[in-house]
Coordinates of C-alpha atoms in Angstrom, one line a residue:
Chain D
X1 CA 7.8 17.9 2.7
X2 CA 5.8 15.4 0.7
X3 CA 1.9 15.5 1.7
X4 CA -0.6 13.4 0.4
X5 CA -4.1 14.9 1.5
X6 CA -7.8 13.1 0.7
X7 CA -11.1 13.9 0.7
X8 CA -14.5 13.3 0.2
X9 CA -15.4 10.4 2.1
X10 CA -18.4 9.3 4.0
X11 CA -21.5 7.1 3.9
X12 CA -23.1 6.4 0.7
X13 CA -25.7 3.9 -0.2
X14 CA -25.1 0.8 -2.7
X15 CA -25.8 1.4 -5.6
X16 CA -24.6 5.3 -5.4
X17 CA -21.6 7.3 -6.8
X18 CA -18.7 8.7 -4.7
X19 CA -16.0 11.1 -5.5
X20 CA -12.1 11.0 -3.4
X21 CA -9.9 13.6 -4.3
X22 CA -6.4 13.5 -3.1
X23 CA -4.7 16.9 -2.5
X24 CA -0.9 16.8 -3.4
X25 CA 2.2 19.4 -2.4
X26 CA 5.9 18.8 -1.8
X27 CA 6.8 17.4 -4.6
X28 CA 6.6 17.5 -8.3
X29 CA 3.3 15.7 -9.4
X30 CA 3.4 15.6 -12.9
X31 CA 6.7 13.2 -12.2
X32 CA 5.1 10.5 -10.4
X33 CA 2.9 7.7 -11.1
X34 CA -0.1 7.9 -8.3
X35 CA -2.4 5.2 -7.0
X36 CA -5.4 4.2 -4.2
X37 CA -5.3 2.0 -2.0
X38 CA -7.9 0.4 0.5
X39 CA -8.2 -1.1 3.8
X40 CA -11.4 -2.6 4.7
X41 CA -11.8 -2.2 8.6
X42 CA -9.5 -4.6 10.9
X43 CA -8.7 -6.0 7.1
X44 CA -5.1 -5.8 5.1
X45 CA -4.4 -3.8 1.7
X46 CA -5.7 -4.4 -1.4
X47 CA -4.2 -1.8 -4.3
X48 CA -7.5 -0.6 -5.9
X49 CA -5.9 2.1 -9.4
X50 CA -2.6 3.2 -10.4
X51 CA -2.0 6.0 -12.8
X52 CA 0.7 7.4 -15.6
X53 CA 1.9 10.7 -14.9
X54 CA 0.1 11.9 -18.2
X55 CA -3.2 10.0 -17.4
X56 CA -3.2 8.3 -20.3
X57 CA -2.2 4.9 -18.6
X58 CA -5.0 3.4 -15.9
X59 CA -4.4 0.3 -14.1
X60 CA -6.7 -1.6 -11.9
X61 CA -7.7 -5.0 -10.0
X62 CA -10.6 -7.5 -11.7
X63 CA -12.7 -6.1 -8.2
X64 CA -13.2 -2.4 -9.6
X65 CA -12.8 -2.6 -13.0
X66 CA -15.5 -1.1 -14.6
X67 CA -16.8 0.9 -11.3
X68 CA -14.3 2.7 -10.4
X69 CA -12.1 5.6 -12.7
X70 CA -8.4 6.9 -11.7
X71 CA -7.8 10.3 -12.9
X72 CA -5.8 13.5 -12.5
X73 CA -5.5 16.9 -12.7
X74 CA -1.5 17.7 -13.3
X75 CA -2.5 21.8 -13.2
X76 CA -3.7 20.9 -9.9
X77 CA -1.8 18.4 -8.5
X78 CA -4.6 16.6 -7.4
X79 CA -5.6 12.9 -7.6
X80 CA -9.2 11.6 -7.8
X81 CA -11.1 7.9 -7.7
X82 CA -15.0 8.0 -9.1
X83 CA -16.0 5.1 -7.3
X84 CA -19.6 4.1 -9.3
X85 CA -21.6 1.2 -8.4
X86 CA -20.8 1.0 -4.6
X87 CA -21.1 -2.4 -3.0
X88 CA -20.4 -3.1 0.7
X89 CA -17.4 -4.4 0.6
X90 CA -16.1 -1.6 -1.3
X91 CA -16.4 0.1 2.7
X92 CA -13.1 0.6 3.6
X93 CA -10.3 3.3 4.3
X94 CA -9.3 5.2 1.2
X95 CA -5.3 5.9 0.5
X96 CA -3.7 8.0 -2.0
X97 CA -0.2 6.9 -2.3
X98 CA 2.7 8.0 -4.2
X99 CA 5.1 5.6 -6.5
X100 CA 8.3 5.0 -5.4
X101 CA 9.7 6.1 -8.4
X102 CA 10.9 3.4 -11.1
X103 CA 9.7 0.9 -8.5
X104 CA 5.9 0.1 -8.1
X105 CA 5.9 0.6 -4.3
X106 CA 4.5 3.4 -2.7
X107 CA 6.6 6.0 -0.7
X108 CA 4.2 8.4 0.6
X109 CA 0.4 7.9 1.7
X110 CA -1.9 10.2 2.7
X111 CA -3.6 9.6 5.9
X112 CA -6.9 7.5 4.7
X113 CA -10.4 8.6 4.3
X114 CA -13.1 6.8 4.8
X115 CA -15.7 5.0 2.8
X116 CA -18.8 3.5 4.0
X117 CA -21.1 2.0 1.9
X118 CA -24.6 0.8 3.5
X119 CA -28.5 1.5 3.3
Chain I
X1 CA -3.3 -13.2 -9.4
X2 CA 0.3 -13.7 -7.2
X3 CA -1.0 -14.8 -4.1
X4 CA 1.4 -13.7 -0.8
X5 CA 1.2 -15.7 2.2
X6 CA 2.4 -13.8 4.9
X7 CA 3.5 -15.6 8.5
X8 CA 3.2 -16.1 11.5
X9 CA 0.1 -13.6 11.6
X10 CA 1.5 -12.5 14.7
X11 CA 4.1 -12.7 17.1
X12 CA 5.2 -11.5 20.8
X13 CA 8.8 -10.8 21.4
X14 CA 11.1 -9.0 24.1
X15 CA 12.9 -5.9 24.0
X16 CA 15.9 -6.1 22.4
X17 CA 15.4 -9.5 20.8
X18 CA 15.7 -10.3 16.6
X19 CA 12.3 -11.1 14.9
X20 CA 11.4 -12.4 11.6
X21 CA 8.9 -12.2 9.2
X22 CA 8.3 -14.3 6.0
X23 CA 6.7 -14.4 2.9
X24 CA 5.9 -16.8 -0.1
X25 CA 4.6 -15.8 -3.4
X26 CA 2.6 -18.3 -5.2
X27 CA 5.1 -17.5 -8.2
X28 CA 8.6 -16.3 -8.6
X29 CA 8.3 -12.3 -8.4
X30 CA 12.0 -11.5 -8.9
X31 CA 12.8 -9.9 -5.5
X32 CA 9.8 -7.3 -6.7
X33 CA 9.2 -7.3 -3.0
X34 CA 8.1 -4.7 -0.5
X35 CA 7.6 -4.5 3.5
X36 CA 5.7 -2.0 5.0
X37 CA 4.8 -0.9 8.5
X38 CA 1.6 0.0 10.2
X39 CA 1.5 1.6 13.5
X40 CA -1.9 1.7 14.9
X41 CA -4.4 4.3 13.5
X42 CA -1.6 5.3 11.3
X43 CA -0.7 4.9 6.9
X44 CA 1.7 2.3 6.2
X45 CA 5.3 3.0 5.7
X46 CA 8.0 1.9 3.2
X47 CA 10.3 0.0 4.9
X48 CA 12.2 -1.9 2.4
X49 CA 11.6 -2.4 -1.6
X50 CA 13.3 -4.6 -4.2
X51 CA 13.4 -7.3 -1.7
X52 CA 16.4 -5.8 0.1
X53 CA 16.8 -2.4 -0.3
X54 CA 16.3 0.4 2.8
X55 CA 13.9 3.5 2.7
X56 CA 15.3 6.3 3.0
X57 CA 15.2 7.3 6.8
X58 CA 14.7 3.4 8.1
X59 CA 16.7 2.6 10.7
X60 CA 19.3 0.0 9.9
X61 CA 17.6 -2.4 12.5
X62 CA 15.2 -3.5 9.5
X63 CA 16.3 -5.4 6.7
X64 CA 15.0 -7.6 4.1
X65 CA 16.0 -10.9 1.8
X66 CA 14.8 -13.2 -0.3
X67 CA 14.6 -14.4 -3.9
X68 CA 12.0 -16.2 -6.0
X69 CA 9.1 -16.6 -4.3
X70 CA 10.5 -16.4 -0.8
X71 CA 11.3 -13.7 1.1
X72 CA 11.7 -12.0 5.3
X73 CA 11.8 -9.1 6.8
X74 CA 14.0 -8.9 10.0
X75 CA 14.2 -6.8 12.9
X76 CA 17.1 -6.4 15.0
X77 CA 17.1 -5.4 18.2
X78 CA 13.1 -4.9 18.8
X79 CA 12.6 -1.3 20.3
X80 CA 8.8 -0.4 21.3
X81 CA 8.6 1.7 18.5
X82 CA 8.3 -1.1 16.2
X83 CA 5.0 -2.3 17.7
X84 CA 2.7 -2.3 14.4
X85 CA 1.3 -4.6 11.6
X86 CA 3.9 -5.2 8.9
X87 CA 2.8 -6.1 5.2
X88 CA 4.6 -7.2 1.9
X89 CA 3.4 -6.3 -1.3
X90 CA 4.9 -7.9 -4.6
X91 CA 4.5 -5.6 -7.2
X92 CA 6.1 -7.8 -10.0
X93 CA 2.8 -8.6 -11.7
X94 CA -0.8 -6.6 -11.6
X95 CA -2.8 -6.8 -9.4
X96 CA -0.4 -6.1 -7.1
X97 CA -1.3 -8.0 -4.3
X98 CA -0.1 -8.2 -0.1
X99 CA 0.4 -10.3 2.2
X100 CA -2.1 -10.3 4.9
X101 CA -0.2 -8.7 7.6
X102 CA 1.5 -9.6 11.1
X103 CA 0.9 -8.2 14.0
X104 CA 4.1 -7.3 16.1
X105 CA 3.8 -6.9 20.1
X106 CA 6.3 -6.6 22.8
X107 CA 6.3 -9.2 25.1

């Protein structure tokens, strides 16, 4: 069974760093392509990083770039987001999410962690 | 950025009844269309990618059409299981953007 498993969220001021980590099993990591995606609160999705299975391919949105770092640990199967530079509206629930193989969906999300960013 | 405008925003229907759901892409996105579901307090779910195409495990009530920069999600037969928010994503072009969800109630 696929499971998608995050971490390290919780209330950070602007300005600060923050660290997700997104505990994979079920499947064979190093295979797929993995992103984050957020939901501000009451809000819809916005796709915030996408990865290569070999790291060496980082995607993200004009409202991140720069501040925040996809990155992974094949070894480990594990999935993190360095979020730098934390703004308010970067508050929001945190998913790691799985590409649907050739296609750039997402199959499998992890249940959300959240980040809140405020003084 | 491909904008998605999703509609109505929400909608109340009766059990048993059909439902739609559209969505228009500011640009053609060659049926690089996805729907998703959201129960409450819940992760989205795949319900349908390359504008038509079932998830593995959906229930054959759901499907999806479209082409160019129009596309729907239909529901047959509304069961109260399918009370949630349902997106679409176009993932033809980064950023990937959605549309900004409807809200599906039973009447």
């Amino acid at each position: 069974e696929v499971q998608l498993v995050e971490s390290g969220g919780g209330l950070v001021q602007p300005g600060r760093s923050l660290k997700l980590s997104c505990a994979a099993s079920g499947f064979t990591f190093s295979n797929y392509y993995m992103a984050w995606v957020r939901q501000a609160p009451k809000k819809g999705l916005e796709w915030v990083a996408t990865i290569s299975t070999s790291g060496s391919r980082t995607y993200y949105p004009d409202s991140v770039k720069g501040r925040f770092t996809i990155s992974r640990d094949n070894a480990k199967s594990s999935l993190y987001l360095q979020m730098n530079s934390l703004k308010s509206e970067d508050t929001a629930t945190y998913y790691c999410a799985r590409r649907h193989g050739g296609y750039r969906t997402f199959d499998y999300w992890g249940q959300g962690v959240m980040v809140t960013v405020s003084s | 950025d491909i904008r998605m405008t999703q509609s109505p925003a929400s909608l109340s229907a009766s059990l048993g009844e059909t439902v739609n759901i559209e969505c228009l892409a500011s640009e053609d996105i060659y049926s690089d269309l996805a729907w998703y579901q959201q129960k409450p307090g819940k992760s989205p779910q795949l319900l349908i990618y390359n504008a038509n195409s079932l998830q593995n495990g959906v229930p054959s009530r759901f499907s999806g059409s479209g082409s160019g920069t129009q596309y729907s999600l239909k529901i047959n037969s509304l069961q109260s299981e399918d009370v949630a928010t349902y997106f679409c994503q176009q993932y033809n072009n980064y950023p990937f953007t959605f549309g900004s969800g409807t809200k599906l109630e039973i009447k």
